[in-house]
Coordinates of C-alpha atoms and ligand atoms in Angstrom, one line a residue:
M150 CA 0.0 0.0 0.0
T151 CA 1.3 3.4 -0.9
R152 CA 0.9 5.9 1.9
R153 CA -0.3 9.2 0.6
S154 CA 1.0 12.4 2.0
G155 CA -1.1 14.4 4.6
N156 CA -1.6 17.0 1.9
S157 CA -3.2 14.8 -0.6
E158 CA -5.5 13.6 2.1
S159 CA -6.8 17.0 2.7
V160 CA -7.1 17.7 -1.1
D161 CA -9.1 14.5 -1.2
N162 CA -11.4 15.7 1.5
Y163 CA -12.0 19.0 -0.2
L164 CA -12.9 17.1 -3.4
K165 CA -15.3 14.9 -1.5
A166 CA -16.9 17.9 0.3
I167 CA -17.4 19.7 -3.1
L168 CA -19.1 16.6 -4.6
A169 CA -21.4 16.1 -1.6
L170 CA -22.4 19.7 -1.2
G171 CA -22.9 20.2 -4.9
G172 CA -25.5 17.3 -5.0
P173 CA -26.6 15.3 -8.2
Q174 CA -27.0 18.7 -10.0
E175 CA -23.3 19.5 -9.4
S176 CA -24.2 23.0 -8.3
R177 CA -21.7 25.6 -7.4
V178 CA -20.5 25.3 -3.7
T179 CA -19.8 28.5 -1.8
I180 CA -16.7 29.0 0.4
K181 CA -19.0 29.5 3.4
A182 CA -20.6 26.0 3.0
L183 CA -17.3 24.3 2.4
S184 CA -15.7 26.3 5.3
V185 CA -18.5 24.8 7.6
Q186 CA -18.5 21.4 6.2
L187 CA -14.7 21.0 6.6
A188 CA -14.5 23.0 9.7
V189 CA -11.6 25.1 8.2
A190 CA -11.4 29.0 8.2
P191 CA -12.8 30.6 5.0
A192 CA -9.4 32.2 4.2
S193 CA -7.8 28.6 4.3
V194 CA -10.5 27.4 2.0
T195 CA -9.9 30.1 -0.5
N196 CA -6.2 29.5 -0.3
M197 CA -6.6 25.7 -1.0
L198 CA -9.2 26.3 -3.8
Q199 CA -6.8 28.7 -5.6
K200 CA -4.1 26.0 -5.5
L201 CA -6.4 23.3 -6.8
A202 CA -7.6 25.5 -9.6
A203 CA -4.0 26.5 -10.6
A204 CA -2.6 22.9 -10.7
E205 CA -1.4 21.8 -14.3
K206 CA -4.6 19.5 -14.4
P207 CA -7.0 21.8 -12.5
L208 CA -9.1 19.8 -10.0
V209 CA -11.7 22.6 -9.5
H210 CA -13.2 25.6 -11.4
Y211 CA -13.1 28.4 -9.0
E212 CA -14.3 32.0 -9.2
R213 CA -13.9 34.5 -6.6
H214 CA -17.4 35.3 -6.1
G215 CA -19.2 32.5 -8.0
G216 CA -18.0 29.7 -5.9
V217 CA -16.4 26.3 -6.9
Q218 CA -17.3 23.4 -9.0
L219 CA -15.3 20.2 -9.7
S220 CA -13.4 19.9 -12.8
K221 CA -13.6 16.6 -14.8
A222 CA -10.4 15.5 -13.2
G223 CA -11.4 16.5 -9.7
R224 CA -14.8 14.7 -10.2
K225 CA -13.1 11.6 -11.1
R226 CA -10.7 11.8 -8.1
A227 CA -13.6 12.6 -5.8
L228 CA -15.7 9.6 -7.0
E229 CA -12.7 7.4 -6.5
I230 CA -12.4 8.3 -2.9
V231 CA -16.1 7.8 -2.4
R232 CA -16.0 4.4 -4.1
H233 CA -13.0 3.5 -1.7
H234 CA -15.0 4.7 1.3
R235 CA -18.1 2.9 0.7
L236 CA -16.4 -0.4 -0.2
I237 CA -14.4 -0.3 2.9
E238 CA -17.5 0.3 4.8
T239 CA -19.3 -2.7 3.3
F240 CA -16.2 -4.9 3.8
L241 CA -15.9 -3.9 7.6
Y242 CA -19.6 -4.5 8.1
R243 CA -20.1 -7.6 6.1
V244 CA -16.8 -9.4 6.4
L245 CA -15.1 -8.1 9.6
D246 CA -18.5 -7.9 11.6
Y247 CA -17.9 -4.1 12.5
P248 CA -21.0 -2.4 14.2
L249 CA -22.8 -0.3 11.7
D250 CA -22.1 2.9 13.7
E251 CA -18.3 2.4 13.6
V252 CA -17.6 1.7 9.9
H253 CA -17.8 5.3 8.9
A254 CA -14.9 6.6 11.0
E255 CA -12.7 3.8 10.1
A256 CA -13.4 4.3 6.4
E257 CA -12.7 8.0 6.7
R258 CA -9.1 7.0 7.7
L259 CA -8.5 4.0 5.3
E260 CA -10.1 5.6 2.1
H261 CA -6.9 7.6 1.4
F262 CA -4.5 4.8 1.7
I263 CA -5.7 1.7 -0.2
S264 CA -4.3 0.7 -3.5
E265 CA -6.3 0.1 -6.6
R266 CA -5.3 -3.5 -6.2
F267 CA -6.7 -3.7 -2.6
E268 CA -9.9 -1.9 -3.8
E269 CA -10.3 -4.4 -6.6
R270 CA -9.9 -7.4 -4.2
I271 CA -12.4 -6.0 -1.7
A272 CA -15.0 -5.4 -4.6
A273 CA -14.4 -9.0 -5.9
K274 CA -14.7 -10.6 -2.4
L275 CA -17.9 -8.6 -1.8
G276 CA -19.4 -9.7 -5.2
H277 CA -19.0 -6.1 -6.6
P278 CA -21.8 -4.4 -4.4
T279 CA -23.5 -1.3 -5.6
I280 CA -24.9 -0.2 -2.2
D281 CA -23.2 0.4 1.0
P282 CA -24.6 -0.7 4.4
H283 CA -26.0 3.0 4.8
G284 CA -28.0 2.6 1.6
H285 CA -25.6 4.9 -0.4
S286 CA -24.7 4.0 -4.1
I287 CA -21.0 2.9 -4.6
P288 CA -19.6 4.6 -7.7
S289 CA -18.4 2.1 -10.4
L290 CA -14.9 2.0 -11.4
E291 CA -15.8 4.1 -14.4
G292 CA -17.2 6.7 -12.0
D293 CA -20.7 6.0 -12.7
V294 CA -23.0 6.5 -9.8
A295 CA -26.7 5.5 -9.6
V296 CA -29.1 8.3 -8.4
T297 CA -32.3 7.3 -6.9
E298 CA -34.9 10.0 -6.2
S299 CA -35.4 10.2 -2.6
I300 CA -36.8 12.7 0.0
L301 CA -35.7 13.5 3.5
L302 CA -38.0 12.1 6.3
A303 CA -37.7 15.5 7.9
D304 CA -39.7 17.1 4.8
V305 CA -42.4 14.5 5.0
M306 CA -45.8 16.6 5.8
A307 CA -48.4 13.8 5.9
A308 CA -48.9 10.2 7.0
G309 CA -47.8 7.7 4.5
T310 CA -45.8 4.6 3.7
F311 CA -42.2 4.5 2.5
R312 CA -39.2 2.6 1.8
I313 CA -35.9 3.5 3.7
H314 CA -33.5 4.6 1.0
S315 CA -30.6 5.5 3.2
V316 CA -29.4 6.6 6.7
S317 CA -26.6 9.3 7.1
D318 CA -23.3 7.8 8.2
H319 CA -22.1 10.9 10.1
D320 CA -23.6 10.5 13.6
G321 CA -22.7 7.1 15.2
D322 CA -24.9 7.8 18.3
Q323 CA -27.9 8.6 16.3
L324 CA -27.2 5.7 13.9
R325 CA -27.2 3.2 16.9
R326 CA -30.6 4.5 18.2
M327 CA -32.1 4.3 14.8
E328 CA -30.8 0.8 14.2
A329 CA -32.5 -0.1 17.5
H330 CA -35.8 1.0 16.1
G331 CA -35.2 -1.0 12.9
I332 CA -34.5 2.0 10.7
A333 CA -32.3 0.6 8.2
P334 CA -32.0 0.7 4.2
G335 CA -34.7 -1.4 2.6
A336 CA -37.1 -1.5 5.6
R337 CA -40.6 -0.4 5.1
L338 CA -41.5 2.8 7.1
R339 CA -44.9 4.2 8.2
V340 CA -45.3 7.8 9.1
R341 CA -48.5 7.3 11.2
R342 CA -49.8 11.0 11.2
P343 CA -48.7 14.4 10.2
P344 CA -45.5 15.4 12.2
S345 CA -45.7 17.7 15.0
A346 CA -43.0 20.0 16.5
A347 CA -41.9 17.2 18.6
G348 CA -41.2 14.9 15.7
F349 CA -42.4 12.0 13.9
A350 CA -44.7 9.2 14.8
L351 CA -43.3 6.0 13.0
S352 CA -43.7 2.3 12.8
I353 CA -41.4 -0.1 10.8
G354 CA -42.7 -3.0 8.9
R355 CA -46.2 -4.3 8.8
S356 CA -46.7 -4.7 12.5
G357 CA -43.8 -2.8 14.1
K358 CA -44.4 -1.1 17.5
P359 CA -45.1 2.6 17.1
F360 CA -42.2 5.1 18.2
Q361 CA -41.3 8.6 18.1
L362 CA -38.3 10.1 16.3
S363 CA -37.0 13.7 16.7
R364 CA -36.7 16.1 14.0
D365 CA -33.0 16.1 14.2
A366 CA -33.0 12.4 13.6
A367 CA -35.4 12.7 10.8
E368 CA -32.8 14.9 8.9
Q369 CA -30.6 11.8 8.6
V370 CA -33.2 9.5 6.8
R371 CA -33.9 9.4 3.3
L372 CA -37.0 7.8 1.9
V373 CA -38.6 6.6 -1.3
K374 CA -42.5 6.9 -1.5
L375 CA -44.5 3.6 -1.8
P376 CA -47.7 3.6 -3.6
Q377 CA -50.5 3.6 -1.0
A378 CA -51.7 0.1 -0.3
Ligands
ZN106 ZN1 -19.2 6.7 5.6

């Protein structure tokens, strides 16, 4: 395995953050949003973006007041890191029996260091998975990534039945609590009545016990609407 320098790790994290914040539309990302996401001062963000834009093969397109977008090369690199991350999470969860709430932090560290050969072996061992344990699409080697239309649970206004698309991997504690309720990708989730300020009245599966989920937690869950039975 080649160990990449600390500097390229931080470049990777910038590219990943721009990819995530830009969303499927690949919209321009503001310095402010990046600064919050990376917990780095705006001046340092600007500094780094200028460097990435001035590279021989620019990784971003950056305009002082227009924000930033990934270049073709930057997007390719960002998707490669995301592929590493999600394959590692899947491997840790399925093969090494890591608890679901621990795989993200471990993958954050390892994603920068694995070789292409290691990546290939993990993918083959797992049968070339397309979805990670949180429900997120794993980009293909060619950089294709499946996009499914999904909505945030927090944006649901009325009672209804849904399939859980994905759960954010960022907050381990919340993940553990949600897992205990059965909130996992693929599960059937019922919103029992319109949400209140306190949160969401939910149940999982056809006969799951009702429980309450906070608005905060609802920000972490994405759903696909099911046709009304
Ligand atoms: Zn993760």
